[in-house]
PDB file of C-alpha atoms and ligand atoms in Angstrom:
ATOM      1  CA  MET A   1     -87.479 148.127  18.100  1.00 88.00           C
ATOM      2  CA  ILE A   2     -90.853 147.301  18.580  1.00 97.00           C
ATOM      3  CA  THR A   3     -92.190 144.640  21.449  1.00 98.00           C
ATOM      4  CA  LEU A   4     -95.775 142.800  19.760  1.00 98.00           C
ATOM      5  CA  ILE A   5     -98.469 142.008  22.071  1.00 98.00           C
ATOM      6  CA  THR A   6    -101.408 139.508  21.079  1.00 98.00           C
ATOM      7  CA  GLY A   7    -104.237 138.960  22.808  1.00 98.00           C
ATOM      8  CA  ALA A   8    -103.643 142.539  24.316  1.00 98.00           C
ATOM      9  CA  ALA A   9    -107.268 143.595  25.189  1.00 97.00           C
ATOM     10  CA  GLY A  10    -107.401 140.156  27.738  1.00 98.00           C
ATOM     11  CA  ARG A  11    -105.991 140.258  31.399  1.00 98.00           C
ATOM     12  CA  ILE A  12    -102.596 139.378  30.792  1.00 98.00           C
ATOM     13  CA  GLY A  13    -102.223 141.750  27.692  1.00 98.00           C
ATOM     14  CA  ALA A  14    -103.807 145.036  29.898  1.00 97.00           C
ATOM     15  CA  CYS A  15    -101.403 144.108  32.940  1.00 98.00           C
ATOM     16  CA  LEU A  16     -98.537 143.899  29.994  1.00 98.00           C
ATOM     17  CA  ARG A  17     -99.677 146.694  28.528  1.00 97.00           C
ATOM     18  CA  GLY A  18     -99.778 149.076  31.637  1.00 96.00           C
ATOM     19  CA  GLY A  19     -96.631 147.445  32.982  1.00 98.00           C
ATOM     20  CA  LEU A  20     -94.026 147.024  30.539  1.00 98.00           C
ATOM     21  CA  PRO A  21     -93.048 150.456  29.250  1.00 97.00           C
ATOM     22  CA  ALA A  22     -91.933 151.799  32.257  1.00 97.00           C
ATOM     23  CA  LEU A  23     -89.404 149.230  32.053  1.00 98.00           C
ATOM     24  CA  GLY A  24     -88.403 150.118  28.464  1.00 97.00           C
ATOM     25  CA  HIS A  25     -90.587 148.367  25.938  1.00 98.00           C
ATOM     26  CA  ARG A  26     -91.857 150.537  23.109  1.00 98.00           C
ATOM     27  CA  LEU A  27     -94.723 148.333  22.658  1.00 98.00           C
ATOM     28  CA  ARG A  28     -97.549 147.655  19.471  1.00 98.00           C
ATOM     29  CA  LEU A  29    -100.870 145.655  20.921  1.00 98.00           C
ATOM     30  CA  THR A  30    -103.185 143.616  18.480  1.00 98.00           C
ATOM     31  CA  ASP A  31    -106.220 141.773  19.418  1.00 98.00           C
ATOM     32  CA  ARG A  32    -109.866 141.372  17.750  1.00 98.00           C
ATOM     33  CA  ALA A  33    -111.199 143.416  20.297  1.00 97.00           C
ATOM     34  CA  PRO A  34    -110.007 147.103  19.486  1.00 96.00           C
ATOM     35  CA  ILE A  35    -108.618 148.306  22.658  1.00 95.00           C
ATOM     36  CA  GLU A  36    -110.046 152.005  23.353  1.00 90.00           C
ATOM     37  CA  ASP A  37    -107.188 154.129  23.813  1.00 85.00           C
ATOM     38  CA  ALA A  38    -106.883 156.601  20.942  1.00 74.00           C
ATOM     39  CA  ASP A  39    -102.737 156.783  22.123  1.00 88.00           C
ATOM     40  CA  VAL A  40    -101.708 153.408  21.544  1.00 93.00           C
ATOM     41  CA  ASP A  41    -100.196 151.202  18.555  1.00 97.00           C
ATOM     42  CA  GLN A  42    -103.149 149.130  17.617  1.00 97.00           C
ATOM     43  CA  VAL A  43    -103.250 146.152  15.056  1.00 98.00           C
ATOM     44  CA  VAL A  44    -107.445 144.918  14.854  1.00 98.00           C
ATOM     45  CA  GLY A  45    -107.692 141.500  13.867  1.00 98.00           C
ATOM     46  CA  ASP A  46    -107.692 137.441  14.105  1.00 98.00           C
ATOM     47  CA  ILE A  47    -104.322 136.007  14.899  1.00 98.00           C
ATOM     48  CA  THR A  48    -105.532 133.256  11.800  1.00 98.00           C
ATOM     49  CA  ASP A  49    -105.331 136.233   9.253  1.00 98.00           C
ATOM     50  CA  PRO A  50    -101.544 136.372   7.890  1.00 97.00           C
ATOM     51  CA  ALA A  51    -102.565 139.811   6.772  1.00 98.00           C
ATOM     52  CA  THR A  52    -103.446 141.200   9.646  1.00 98.00           C
ATOM     53  CA  LEU A  53    -100.148 139.517  11.001  1.00 98.00           C
ATOM     54  CA  THR A  54     -98.058 141.044   8.394  1.00 98.00           C
ATOM     55  CA  ARG A  55     -99.402 144.155   9.316  1.00 98.00           C
ATOM     56  CA  ALA A  56     -98.639 143.881  13.291  1.00 98.00           C
ATOM     57  CA  MET A  57     -95.455 142.158  12.572  1.00 98.00           C
ATOM     58  CA  GLU A  58     -93.986 145.589  10.971  1.00 98.00           C
ATOM     59  CA  GLY A  59     -90.684 146.307  12.594  1.00 97.00           C
ATOM     60  CA  VAL A  60     -90.878 144.165  15.533  1.00 98.00           C
ATOM     61  CA  ARG A  61     -87.728 142.838  17.103  1.00 98.00           C
ATOM     62  CA  ALA A  62     -90.473 140.994  19.926  1.00 98.00           C
ATOM     63  CA  VAL A  63     -93.638 139.713  20.459  1.00 98.00           C
ATOM     64  CA  VAL A  64     -95.323 138.029  23.300  1.00 99.00           C
ATOM     65  CA  HIS A  65     -98.092 135.935  22.334  1.00 99.00           C
ATOM     66  CA  LEU A  66    -101.013 135.616  24.598  1.00 98.00           C
ATOM     67  CA  ALA A  67    -104.056 135.514  22.071  1.00 98.00           C
ATOM     68  CA  GLY A  68    -106.212 132.540  21.902  1.00 98.00           C
ATOM     69  CA  ASP A  69    -108.742 130.195  24.134  1.00 98.00           C
ATOM     70  CA  PRO A  70    -107.684 130.303  27.615  1.00 98.00           C
ATOM     71  CA  SER A  71    -110.132 127.752  28.929  1.00 97.00           C
ATOM     72  CA  THR A  72    -109.458 124.581  30.487  1.00 97.00           C
ATOM     73  CA  ALA A  73    -113.382 123.807  28.946  1.00 96.00           C
ATOM     74  CA  ALA A  74    -112.547 124.854  25.268  1.00 96.00           C
ATOM     75  CA  SER A  75    -114.176 122.586  22.841  1.00 96.00           C
ATOM     76  CA  PHE A  76    -111.903 121.470  19.927  1.00 97.00           C
ATOM     77  CA  ASP A  77    -112.773 123.758  17.620  1.00 96.00           C
ATOM     78  CA  SER A  78    -112.112 126.526  19.469  1.00 96.00           C
ATOM     79  CA  VAL A  79    -108.710 125.376  20.314  1.00 97.00           C
ATOM     80  CA  LEU A  80    -108.345 124.599  16.674  1.00 98.00           C
ATOM     81  CA  ASP A  81    -108.594 127.868  15.572  1.00 97.00           C
ATOM     82  CA  ALA A  82    -107.396 130.436  18.168  1.00 97.00           C
ATOM     83  CA  ASN A  83    -104.683 128.010  20.026  1.00 98.00           C
ATOM     84  CA  ILE A  84    -103.696 125.593  17.029  1.00 98.00           C
ATOM     85  CA  GLU A  85    -104.208 127.724  13.902  1.00 98.00           C
ATOM     86  CA  GLY A  86    -103.520 131.219  15.443  1.00 98.00           C
ATOM     87  CA  THR A  87     -99.927 130.227  16.919  1.00 98.00           C
ATOM     88  CA  TYR A  88     -98.675 128.803  14.218  1.00 98.00           C
ATOM     89  CA  ARG A  89    -100.032 131.987  11.877  1.00 98.00           C
ATOM     90  CA  VAL A  90     -98.149 134.280  15.245  1.00 98.00           C
ATOM     91  CA  PHE A  91     -94.840 132.030  14.626  1.00 98.00           C
ATOM     92  CA  GLU A  92     -94.710 132.095  10.837  1.00 98.00           C
ATOM     93  CA  ALA A  93     -95.601 135.833  10.691  1.00 98.00           C
ATOM     94  CA  ALA A  94     -92.748 136.347  13.326  1.00 98.00           C
ATOM     95  CA  ARG A  95     -90.216 134.215  11.637  1.00 98.00           C
ATOM     96  CA  LEU A  96     -90.984 135.928   8.282  1.00 98.00           C
ATOM     97  CA  ALA A  97     -90.564 139.149   9.453  1.00 98.00           C
ATOM     98  CA  GLY A  98     -87.353 139.000  11.278  1.00 98.00           C
ATOM     99  CA  VAL A  99     -88.703 138.557  14.911  1.00 98.00           C
ATOM    100  CA  GLU A 100     -85.700 137.620  17.119  1.00 98.00           C
ATOM    101  CA  ARG A 101     -87.743 136.274  19.887  1.00 98.00           C
ATOM    102  CA  ILE A 102     -91.210 134.925  21.396  1.00 98.00           C
ATOM    103  CA  VAL A 103     -92.506 134.742  25.022  1.00 99.00           C
ATOM    104  CA  PHE A 104     -95.474 132.482  24.466  1.00 99.00           C
ATOM    105  CA  ALA A 105     -98.351 132.028  26.557  1.00 98.00           C
ATOM    106  CA  SER A 106     -98.597 128.454  27.638  1.00 98.00           C
ATOM    107  CA  SER A 107    -100.233 126.990  30.664  1.00 98.00           C
ATOM    108  CA  ASN A 108     -99.515 124.318  33.742  1.00 98.00           C
ATOM    109  CA  HIS A 109    -101.938 122.308  31.868  1.00 98.00           C
ATOM    110  CA  ALA A 110     -99.830 121.378  29.615  1.00 98.00           C
ATOM    111  CA  ALA A 111     -98.195 119.318  32.447  1.00 98.00           C
ATOM    112  CA  GLY A 112    -101.878 119.235  34.384  1.00 98.00           C
ATOM    113  CA  PHE A 113    -101.966 115.201  34.664  1.00 97.00           C
ATOM    114  CA  THR A 114     -98.493 115.004  36.570  1.00 97.00           C
ATOM    115  CA  PRO A 115     -99.311 113.998  40.451  1.00 96.00           C
ATOM    116  CA  ARG A 116     -98.329 116.815  42.268  1.00 94.00           C
ATOM    117  CA  GLN A 117     -94.996 116.793  43.606  1.00 91.00           C
ATOM    118  CA  GLU A 118     -92.409 118.511  45.952  1.00 91.00           C
ATOM    119  CA  CYS A 119     -90.157 120.998  43.681  1.00 96.00           C
ATOM    120  CA  ALA A 120     -92.023 120.135  39.770  1.00 98.00           C
ATOM    121  CA  PRO A 121     -89.028 120.953  37.036  1.00 98.00           C
ATOM    122  CA  ALA A 122     -90.319 123.686  34.730  1.00 98.00           C
ATOM    123  CA  ASP A 123     -89.817 120.957  31.865  1.00 98.00           C
ATOM    124  CA  THR A 124     -92.364 118.612  33.408  1.00 98.00           C
ATOM    125  CA  PRO A 125     -93.233 116.637  30.411  1.00 98.00           C
ATOM    126  CA  VAL A 126     -96.142 117.507  28.403  1.00 98.00           C
ATOM    127  CA  ARG A 127     -99.171 115.365  30.167  1.00 98.00           C
ATOM    128  CA  PRO A 128    -101.844 117.986  29.264  1.00 98.00           C
ATOM    129  CA  ASP A 129    -105.334 117.489  31.662  1.00 98.00           C
ATOM    130  CA  SER A 130    -107.512 119.235  28.557  1.00 97.00           C
ATOM    131  CA  LEU A 131    -107.613 119.907  24.940  1.00 98.00           C
ATOM    132  CA  TYR A 132    -106.726 123.948  26.082  1.00 98.00           C
ATOM    133  CA  GLY A 133    -103.638 122.070  27.354  1.00 98.00           C
ATOM    134  CA  VAL A 134    -103.193 119.921  24.299  1.00 98.00           C
ATOM    135  CA  SER A 135    -103.454 123.091  22.516  1.00 98.00           C
ATOM    136  CA  LYS A 136    -100.668 124.911  25.057  1.00 98.00           C
ATOM    137  CA  ALA A 137     -98.350 121.462  24.537  1.00 98.00           C
ATOM    138  CA  TYR A 138     -98.462 122.451  20.585  1.00 98.00           C
ATOM    139  CA  GLY A 139     -97.446 125.461  21.207  1.00 98.00           C
ATOM    140  CA  GLU A 140     -94.074 124.763  23.415  1.00 98.00           C
ATOM    141  CA  ALA A 141     -93.749 121.826  20.732  1.00 98.00           C
ATOM    142  CA  LEU A 142     -94.439 125.177  17.674  1.00 98.00           C
ATOM    143  CA  GLY A 143     -91.427 127.333  20.132  1.00 98.00           C
ATOM    144  CA  ARG A 144     -89.139 124.095  19.998  1.00 98.00           C
ATOM    145  CA  TYR A 145     -89.460 123.637  16.225  1.00 98.00           C
ATOM    146  CA  TYR A 146     -89.015 127.605  15.512  1.00 98.00           C
ATOM    147  CA  ALA A 147     -86.333 127.781  18.333  1.00 98.00           C
ATOM    148  CA  ASP A 148     -83.741 124.803  16.732  1.00 98.00           C
ATOM    149  CA  ARG A 149     -84.829 124.776  13.276  1.00 98.00           C
ATOM    150  CA  TYR A 150     -85.010 129.258  12.891  1.00 98.00           C
ATOM    151  CA  GLY A 151     -82.799 130.037  15.486  1.00 98.00           C
ATOM    152  CA  MET A 152     -85.259 132.144  17.089  1.00 98.00           C
ATOM    153  CA  ARG A 153     -85.170 132.970  20.370  1.00 98.00           C
ATOM    154  CA  VAL A 154     -88.885 131.311  22.463  1.00 98.00           C
ATOM    155  CA  ALA A 155     -89.863 131.404  26.404  1.00 98.00           C
ATOM    156  CA  CYS A 156     -92.622 129.427  27.057  1.00 98.00           C
ATOM    157  CA  LEU A 157     -94.064 130.291  30.183  1.00 98.00           C
ATOM    158  CA  ARG A 158     -96.168 127.976  32.178  1.00 98.00           C
ATOM    159  CA  ILE A 159     -98.831 130.086  33.941  1.00 98.00           C
ATOM    160  CA  GLY A 160    -100.390 128.922  36.906  1.00 98.00           C
ATOM    161  CA  SER A 161    -103.156 131.113  38.360  1.00 98.00           C
ATOM    162  CA  PHE A 162    -102.922 134.910  36.838  1.00 98.00           C
ATOM    163  CA  GLU A 163    -105.239 137.038  39.061  1.00 98.00           C
ATOM    164  CA  PRO A 164    -105.143 140.295  41.528  1.00 98.00           C
ATOM    165  CA  ARG A 165    -105.103 138.180  44.100  1.00 97.00           C
ATOM    166  CA  PRO A 166    -105.342 134.213  44.893  1.00 97.00           C
ATOM    167  CA  PRO A 167    -108.561 132.986  43.898  1.00 95.00           C
ATOM    168  CA  ASP A 168    -108.687 129.640  45.822  1.00 95.00           C
ATOM    169  CA  ALA A 169    -106.623 127.473  48.385  1.00 95.00           C
ATOM    170  CA  ARG A 170    -104.829 126.198  44.939  1.00 96.00           C
ATOM    171  CA  ALA A 171    -103.517 129.194  43.916  1.00 97.00           C
ATOM    172  CA  LEU A 172    -101.752 129.488  47.037  1.00 96.00           C
ATOM    173  CA  SER A 173     -99.490 127.093  45.585  1.00 96.00           C
ATOM    174  CA  THR A 174    -100.291 128.441  41.464  1.00 97.00           C
ATOM    175  CA  TRP A 175    -100.529 132.326  42.021  1.00 98.00           C
ATOM    176  CA  LEU A 176     -98.928 133.994  39.762  1.00 98.00           C
ATOM    177  CA  SER A 177     -99.479 137.943  40.597  1.00 98.00           C
ATOM    178  CA  PRO A 178     -99.903 140.995  37.837  1.00 98.00           C
ATOM    179  CA  GLY A 179     -96.305 142.103  38.758  1.00 98.00           C
ATOM    180  CA  ASP A 180     -94.358 139.103  39.221  1.00 98.00           C
ATOM    181  CA  MET A 181     -96.648 138.487  35.016  1.00 98.00           C
ATOM    182  CA  VAL A 182     -94.780 141.975  34.337  1.00 98.00           C
ATOM    183  CA  ARG A 183     -91.235 140.730  35.830  1.00 98.00           C
ATOM    184  CA  LEU A 184     -91.620 137.659  33.965  1.00 98.00           C
ATOM    185  CA  ALA A 185     -92.443 138.854  30.685  1.00 98.00           C
ATOM    186  CA  HIS A 186     -89.627 141.621  30.962  1.00 98.00           C
ATOM    187  CA  ALA A 187     -87.175 139.136  31.855  1.00 98.00           C
ATOM    188  CA  CYS A 188     -87.942 137.005  29.038  1.00 98.00           C
ATOM    189  CA  LEU A 189     -88.127 139.845  26.689  1.00 98.00           C
ATOM    190  CA  THR A 190     -83.900 141.187  27.694  1.00 98.00           C
ATOM    191  CA  ALA A 191     -82.093 137.660  28.933  1.00 98.00           C
ATOM    192  CA  PRO A 192     -79.339 137.915  27.049  1.00 97.00           C
ATOM    193  CA  ASP A 193     -78.654 133.986  26.808  1.00 94.00           C
ATOM    194  CA  LEU A 194     -82.192 132.738  25.802  1.00 98.00           C
ATOM    195  CA  THR A 195     -82.145 130.193  23.569  1.00 98.00           C
ATOM    196  CA  TYR A 196     -85.418 127.753  24.205  1.00 98.00           C
ATOM    197  CA  ALA A 197     -86.959 127.954  27.804  1.00 98.00           C
ATOM    198  CA  LEU A 198     -89.592 126.247  29.574  1.00 98.00           C
ATOM    199  CA  VAL A 199     -90.484 128.286  32.743  1.00 98.00           C
ATOM    200  CA  TRP A 200     -93.517 128.293  35.618  1.00 98.00           C
ATOM    201  CA  GLY A 201     -95.331 131.357  35.951  1.00 98.00           C
ATOM    202  CA  VAL A 202     -95.694 131.598  39.097  1.00 98.00           C
ATOM    203  CA  SER A 203     -95.048 134.156  42.276  1.00 98.00           C
ATOM    204  CA  ALA A 204     -92.640 133.515  45.150  1.00 98.00           C
ATOM    205  CA  ASN A 205     -95.435 131.342  46.852  1.00 98.00           C
ATOM    206  CA  THR A 206     -94.088 129.817  50.210  1.00 97.00           C
ATOM    207  CA  ARG A 207     -96.991 127.019  49.519  1.00 95.00           C
ATOM    208  CA  GLY A 208     -95.477 126.785  45.576  1.00 96.00           C
ATOM    209  CA  TRP A 209     -94.745 123.060  44.348  1.00 95.00           C
ATOM    210  CA  LEU A 210     -93.013 124.183  40.548  1.00 97.00           C
ATOM    211  CA  ASP A 211     -89.430 125.204  40.353  1.00 98.00           C
ATOM    212  CA  LEU A 212     -88.664 128.619  40.194  1.00 98.00           C
ATOM    213  CA  GLU A 213     -84.728 128.170  38.703  1.00 98.00           C
ATOM    214  CA  PRO A 214     -84.799 128.073  35.224  1.00 97.00           C
ATOM    215  CA  GLY A 215     -86.874 131.464  35.273  1.00 98.00           C
ATOM    216  CA  ARG A 216     -84.539 132.463  38.307  1.00 98.00           C
ATOM    217  CA  ALA A 217     -81.738 131.902  35.585  1.00 98.00           C
ATOM    218  CA  LEU A 218     -83.702 134.129  33.088  1.00 98.00           C
ATOM    219  CA  GLY A 219     -83.620 137.152  34.963  1.00 98.00           C
ATOM    220  CA  TYR A 220     -86.820 136.709  36.717  1.00 98.00           C
ATOM    221  CA  HIS A 221     -86.549 136.827  40.170  1.00 98.00           C
ATOM    222  CA  PRO A 222     -90.898 137.280  41.602  1.00 98.00           C
ATOM    223  CA  CYS A 223     -91.260 139.578  44.312  1.00 98.00           C
ATOM    224  CA  ASP A 224     -95.054 138.089  45.476  1.00 98.00           C
ATOM    225  CA  ASP A 225     -96.438 136.026  47.327  1.00 98.00           C
ATOM    226  CA  ALA A 226     -99.956 134.191  48.160  1.00 98.00           C
ATOM    227  CA  GLU A 227     -99.243 133.344  51.922  1.00 97.00           C
ATOM    228  CA  VAL A 228     -99.876 137.223  52.739  1.00 97.00           C
ATOM    229  CA  TYR A 229    -103.584 136.058  51.480  1.00 97.00           C
ATOM    230  CA  ALA A 230    -103.441 132.380  53.265  1.00 96.00           C
ATOM    231  CA  ALA A 231    -105.859 133.418  56.259  1.00 95.00           C
ATOM    232  CA  GLU A 232    -108.485 134.630  54.048  1.00 94.00           C
ATOM    233  CA  LEU A 233    -108.728 131.487  51.784  1.00 94.00           C
ATOM    234  CA  PRO A 234    -109.800 127.816  53.137  1.00 89.00           C
ATOM    235  CA  GLY A 235    -107.141 124.648  53.695  1.00 85.00           C
ATOM    236  CA  LEU A 236    -106.669 122.168  50.674  1.00 87.00           C
ATOM    237  CA  ASP A 237    -107.392 117.917  51.967  1.00 89.00           C
ATOM    238  CA  VAL A 238    -104.396 115.923  50.908  1.00 86.00           C
ATOM    239  CA  ALA A 239    -107.024 113.965  48.897  1.00 89.00           C
ATOM    240  CA  ASP A 240    -109.018 117.301  46.752  1.00 93.00           C
ATOM    241  CA  PRO A 241    -107.757 116.828  43.198  1.00 94.00           C
ATOM    242  CA  ASP A 242    -106.489 120.465  43.442  1.00 93.00           C
ATOM    243  CA  TYR A 243    -104.063 119.054  45.823  1.00 92.00           C
ATOM    244  CA  ALA A 244    -103.200 115.785  43.867  1.00 94.00           C
ATOM    245  CA  TRP A 245    -102.503 116.974  40.220  1.00 95.00           C
ATOM    246  CA  LEU A 246    -100.359 119.720  38.901  1.00 96.00           C
ATOM    247  CA  GLY A 247    -103.631 121.050  36.686  1.00 97.00           C
ATOM    248  CA  GLY A 248    -105.752 120.861  39.836  1.00 95.00           C
ATOM    249  CA  ARG A 249    -109.075 119.600  39.323  1.00 94.00           C
ATOM    250  CA  THR A 250    -109.109 120.462  35.871  1.00 96.00           C
ATOM    251  CA  VAL A 251    -107.885 117.005  34.976  1.00 94.00           C
ATOM    252  CA  GLU A 252    -111.840 115.640  36.478  1.00 92.00           C
ATOM    253  CA  SER A 253    -113.631 117.572  34.411  1.00 86.00           C
TER     254      SER A 253
HETATM  255  N1  LIG B   1    -104.864 133.850  33.381  1.00 67.94           N
HETATM  256  C1  LIG B   1    -104.098 132.675  33.348  1.00 67.94           C
HETATM  257  O1  LIG B   1    -104.556 132.455  34.336  1.00 67.94           O
HETATM  258  C2  LIG B   1    -103.528 131.617  32.050  1.00 67.94           C
HETATM  259  C3  LIG B   1    -103.314 130.735  32.921  1.00 67.94           C
HETATM  260  C4  LIG B   1    -101.955 130.579  31.916  1.00 67.94           C
HETATM  261  C5  LIG B   1    -101.867 130.822  30.507  1.00 67.94           C
HETATM  262  N2  LIG B   1    -102.925 131.847  29.981  1.00 67.94           N
HETATM  263  C6  LIG B   1    -103.031 132.045  28.635  1.00 67.94           C
HETATM  264  O2  LIG B   1    -102.392 133.430  28.684  1.00 67.94           O
HETATM  265  C7  LIG B   1    -103.082 133.882  27.693  1.00 67.94           C
HETATM  266  C8  LIG B   1    -103.875 135.074  28.383  1.00 67.94           C
HETATM  267  O3  LIG B   1    -104.679 134.798  29.061  1.00 67.94           O
HETATM  268  P1  LIG B   1    -106.011 135.816  29.784  1.00 67.94           P
HETATM  269  O4  LIG B   1    -106.289 135.610  30.641  1.00 67.94           O
HETATM  270  O5  LIG B   1    -105.497 137.153  29.122  1.00 67.94           O
HETATM  271  O6  LIG B   1    -106.977 135.934  28.588  1.00 67.94           O
HETATM  272  P2  LIG B   1    -107.973 136.853  27.714  1.00 67.94           P
HETATM  273  O7  LIG B   1    -109.619 135.742  27.294  1.00 67.94           O
HETATM  274  O8  LIG B   1    -108.148 137.891  28.740  1.00 67.94           O
HETATM  275  O9  LIG B   1    -107.174 137.300  26.691  1.00 67.94           O
HETATM  276  C9  LIG B   1    -107.118 136.776  25.716  1.00 67.94           C
HETATM  277  C10 LIG B   1    -107.159 137.765  24.515  1.00 67.94           C
HETATM  278  O10 LIG B   1    -107.048 137.056  22.856  1.00 67.94           O
HETATM  279  C11 LIG B   1    -107.895 137.337  22.194  1.00 67.94           C
HETATM  280  N3  LIG B   1    -108.389 136.527  21.332  1.00 67.94           N
HETATM  281  C12 LIG B   1    -108.870 135.317  21.602  1.00 67.94           C
HETATM  282  N4  LIG B   1    -109.061 135.110  19.787  1.00 67.94           N
HETATM  283  C13 LIG B   1    -108.287 135.336  18.871  1.00 67.94           C
HETATM  284  C14 LIG B   1    -107.756 135.398  17.813  1.00 67.94           C
HETATM  285  N5  LIG B   1    -108.468 134.549  17.169  1.00 67.94           N
HETATM  286  N6  LIG B   1    -107.430 136.524  17.433  1.00 67.94           N
HETATM  287  C15 LIG B   1    -106.980 137.452  18.077  1.00 67.94           C
HETATM  288  N7  LIG B   1    -107.301 137.487  19.780  1.00 67.94           N
HETATM  289  C16 LIG B   1    -107.718 136.721  19.782  1.00 67.94           C
HETATM  290  C17 LIG B   1    -109.573 137.399  23.190  1.00 67.94           C
HETATM  291  O11 LIG B   1    -110.240 138.903  22.113  1.00 67.94           O
HETATM  292  C18 LIG B   1    -108.412 138.313  24.216  1.00 67.94           C
HETATM  293  O12 LIG B   1    -108.634 139.321  24.398  1.00 67.94           O
HETATM  294  C19 LIG B   1    -103.490 132.717  26.880  1.00 67.94           C
HETATM  295  O13 LIG B   1    -103.291 132.056  25.807  1.00 67.94           O
HETATM  296  C20 LIG B   1    -103.978 131.820  28.090  1.00 67.94           C
HETATM  297  O14 LIG B   1    -104.140 130.910  27.721  1.00 67.94           O
HETATM  298  C21 LIG B   1    -103.506 132.436  31.215  1.00 67.94           C
END
């Protein structure tokens, strides 16, 4: 059975298409940007185009939905197109094709306007810090609906800071390493008991403030910790918005 990755030409897509095959996943890739590799099973097109998605979903058991505008500064028109309409088209095409499960790339920015706390639950209520965050909250709601109404198994990953290494002091708490991204996607693609889940997409960071237990319950056991990079980065003042809010300085942008 095939797993489809949308947004496969992007940064997280490149990570997953590199890491998931070794864990036994047969992949199909879709993106509006072609992937320059003659050997890959891919459908090039836009996720707002139902015909593209019908072709992409053929024989697919699970979808990892990454395609979209990933910027916290995204305009309304941009999130409306890729994140709102596109995400609906992906869920609906998956339903029509009989796909069993969807792993949706949400974001910590869906709850970014939440004051920082010791161990924020993965189901921290929606409190977006940007139109981008609003679009991710919408994707989570769509996932909940398709799980409840159609019995689709849906995992929404509230991803923190996906980077090869933590880029700033905030990321010492919110980093998601490439290796853990693969482990998280694999867990969500294989968890037998998944119905609907919200999980934080972060590594096992010593300075983390996000509850990893719901991810662990699905079989996600993060191996990386941003602390190994701490000496290279400045500390965070408690008054800094990057410290004060789950969404960091995005709340002020
Ligand atoms: N990188 C992070 O730290 C992070 C954090 C939280 C959430 N996310 C989410 O994870 C997903 C992937 O992020 P990324 O960092 O790999 O982003 P990226 O920009 O590198 O990749 C996104 C891909 O989606 C494709 N795409 C965009 N709109 C499309 C459309 N309408 N039709 C078809 N393809 C389209 C782009 O061509 C691109 O290849 C995004 O949904 C993003 O919001 C990322």
